Amino acid sequence: MRILAIDPLDRVTGSCYLVHVPESDVRLLVDCGGYQDGLNADLLTEADFEFHPSMITAVLLTHAHFDHCGRLLKLVRDGFRGAVIATRETIEIAKIVLADAQRLRGDIDSASTLDAIRWRPYGTHLFASPMPIATDVFVQAHRSAHIVGAVSLEIIAGPKEYPESQARVLFSGDIGNNFDG
């Protein structure tokens, strides 16, 4: 499994990690966040990706803040056709966040692009067992206390029947702020 941080490491916003599993040629984005800091935030949010969006298998969202989902519309406009996988709460909040951000920017094409996103909620057993992405790639959600619907995501690569040989990486997303359960 290979992981590439897409964003410059000197920024707080714009969470986006490309995870490539060469054995199955699966490419996942963990988050696809927009930028919120400084005068160049809009330019950075609309800048070209360092990969071709059509090569991405799926996007996994940790939560719905703009700095974790804000570039999804650009990703779709640039050729992404896979699913955006998240909790039901994250999907509902992300739709509002994206529509509001585009309205504030005066983007008249946002409604059709937002409708083109293929949202896919995690199954009914969200925390019970890993969700298959491909034959040998799975994602396991773990509870997070950041905002409603937020999760940490564990990506597991390798045959399910041989767990001792699987590679695992955990993306925390943002954590904290919710101490009430």
Coordinates of C-alpha atoms in Angstrom, one line a residue, residues 11-174:
R11 CA -1.2 24.0 5.4
V12 CA -3.9 23.0 7.9
T13 CA -6.8 22.9 5.5
G14 CA -7.2 20.8 2.3
S15 CA -7.1 17.2 3.7
C16 CA -6.5 14.8 0.8
Y17 CA -4.6 11.5 0.8
L18 CA -4.2 9.2 -2.1
V19 CA -3.9 5.5 -1.1
H20 CA -2.8 3.2 -3.9
V21 CA -3.0 -0.6 -3.5
P22 CA -0.9 -1.8 -6.5
E23 CA -1.9 -5.5 -6.2
S24 CA -5.5 -4.6 -7.1
D25 CA -4.8 -1.2 -8.7
V26 CA -7.3 0.4 -6.3
R27 CA -6.8 4.1 -5.8
L28 CA -8.7 5.7 -2.9
L29 CA -8.8 9.3 -1.7
V30 CA -9.3 9.8 2.0
D31 CA -11.0 13.2 2.0
C32 CA -11.0 15.7 -0.8
G33 CA -10.8 18.9 1.1
G34 CA -10.9 22.6 0.1
Y35 CA -8.7 25.3 1.3
Q36 CA -9.7 28.0 3.8
D37 CA -6.6 29.8 4.8
G38 CA -5.2 32.9 3.2
L39 CA -5.9 35.0 0.1
N40 CA -5.2 32.1 -2.3
A41 CA -7.8 29.7 -0.8
D42 CA -10.1 29.8 -3.9
L43 CA -7.2 29.4 -6.3
L44 CA -5.9 26.4 -4.3
T45 CA -9.3 24.8 -4.1
E46 CA -9.7 25.1 -7.9
A47 CA -6.1 24.2 -8.8
D48 CA -5.5 21.0 -10.8
F49 CA -5.1 17.8 -9.0
E50 CA -1.7 16.0 -8.9
F51 CA -3.5 12.9 -10.4
H52 CA -6.2 12.3 -12.9
P53 CA -9.6 12.1 -11.1
S54 CA -10.8 9.3 -13.5
M55 CA -8.2 7.0 -12.0
I56 CA -9.7 7.2 -8.5
T57 CA -11.7 4.2 -7.4
A58 CA -13.6 5.9 -4.5
V59 CA -13.4 8.7 -2.1
L60 CA -13.7 8.0 1.6
L61 CA -14.8 10.9 3.8
T62 CA -13.9 11.2 7.5
H63 CA -16.4 14.0 8.0
A64 CA -18.2 16.9 6.2
H65 CA -16.2 20.0 7.1
F66 CA -15.2 22.0 3.9
D67 CA -11.5 21.3 4.5
H68 CA -12.3 17.6 4.1
C69 CA -14.9 17.6 1.3
G70 CA -14.7 21.0 -0.4
R71 CA -13.0 19.8 -3.6
L72 CA -15.5 17.0 -4.4
L73 CA -17.3 19.1 -7.0
K74 CA -14.0 19.9 -8.8
L75 CA -13.1 16.2 -8.6
V76 CA -16.4 15.3 -10.4
R77 CA -16.1 18.1 -12.9
D78 CA -12.6 16.8 -13.8
G79 CA -13.6 13.2 -14.4
F80 CA -14.2 11.3 -11.2
R81 CA -17.0 8.8 -11.6
G82 CA -16.6 6.6 -8.5
A83 CA -18.5 6.6 -5.3
V84 CA -18.1 9.0 -2.4
I85 CA -18.4 6.7 0.7
A86 CA -19.3 8.2 4.1
T87 CA -21.7 7.9 7.0
R88 CA -25.3 9.0 6.2
E89 CA -24.9 12.0 8.5
T90 CA -21.7 13.1 6.7
I91 CA -23.4 12.7 3.3
E92 CA -26.3 15.0 4.3
I93 CA -24.0 17.6 5.9
A94 CA -21.5 17.5 3.0
K95 CA -24.3 18.2 0.5
I96 CA -25.3 21.4 2.4
V97 CA -21.6 22.4 2.8
L98 CA -20.9 22.0 -0.9
A99 CA -24.0 23.7 -2.1
D100 CA -23.4 26.6 0.3
A101 CA -19.8 27.0 -0.7
Q102 CA -20.6 27.1 -4.4
R103 CA -23.5 29.5 -3.8
L104 CA -21.1 31.9 -2.0
R105 CA -18.7 31.6 -4.9
G106 CA -21.4 32.2 -7.5
D107 CA -20.9 28.9 -9.2
I108 CA -24.1 28.4 -11.3
D109 CA -23.1 24.8 -12.3
S110 CA -22.9 23.5 -8.8
A111 CA -26.4 22.0 -8.6
S112 CA -25.8 19.7 -11.6
T113 CA -22.4 18.7 -10.4
L114 CA -23.6 18.1 -6.9
D115 CA -26.4 15.9 -8.3
A116 CA -23.7 13.9 -10.3
I117 CA -21.9 12.8 -7.1
R118 CA -22.5 9.1 -6.5
W119 CA -23.0 9.1 -2.7
R120 CA -22.7 5.7 -1.0
P121 CA -23.4 5.4 2.7
Y122 CA -21.6 2.8 4.8
G123 CA -23.8 -0.3 5.4
T124 CA -26.1 -0.8 8.4
H125 CA -23.3 -2.5 10.3
L126 CA -21.0 0.6 10.1
F127 CA -18.7 -0.3 13.0
A128 CA -19.2 -4.1 13.0
S129 CA -17.1 -5.3 10.1
P130 CA -14.9 -4.0 7.3
M131 CA -16.7 -2.9 4.1
P132 CA -15.3 -4.3 0.9
I133 CA -14.0 -1.9 -1.7
A134 CA -12.4 -4.5 -3.9
T135 CA -11.6 -8.2 -3.5
D136 CA -8.6 -7.5 -1.2
V137 CA -9.3 -3.9 -0.1
F138 CA -11.6 -3.0 2.8
V139 CA -12.4 0.0 4.9
Q140 CA -13.3 -0.1 8.6
A141 CA -14.9 2.9 10.3
H142 CA -14.2 3.7 13.9
R143 CA -16.1 6.2 16.0
S144 CA -14.8 9.7 16.2
A145 CA -15.9 12.6 18.5
H146 CA -15.4 15.5 16.1
I147 CA -18.8 16.3 14.6
V148 CA -22.0 14.3 13.9
G149 CA -21.2 11.5 11.4
A150 CA -17.4 11.8 11.8
V151 CA -15.3 8.6 11.7
S152 CA -11.7 7.6 11.6
L153 CA -11.0 5.2 8.7
E154 CA -8.8 2.1 8.7
I155 CA -7.9 0.9 5.2
I156 CA -7.0 -2.8 5.1
A157 CA -5.2 -4.3 2.0
G158 CA -4.7 -8.0 1.5
P159 CA -6.6 -11.2 1.5
K160 CA -9.4 -11.4 4.1
E161 CA -8.6 -15.1 4.8
Y162 CA -5.0 -14.1 5.7
P163 CA -5.3 -11.3 8.2
E164 CA -1.7 -11.7 9.4
S165 CA -0.5 -10.6 6.0
Q166 CA -2.8 -7.6 5.6
A167 CA -1.4 -4.0 5.5
R168 CA -3.4 -1.5 7.6
V169 CA -3.4 2.2 7.9
L170 CA -5.6 4.4 10.1
F171 CA -6.7 8.0 9.1
S172 CA -8.0 9.8 12.2
G173 CA -9.7 12.7 10.4
D174 CA -10.2 15.4 12.9

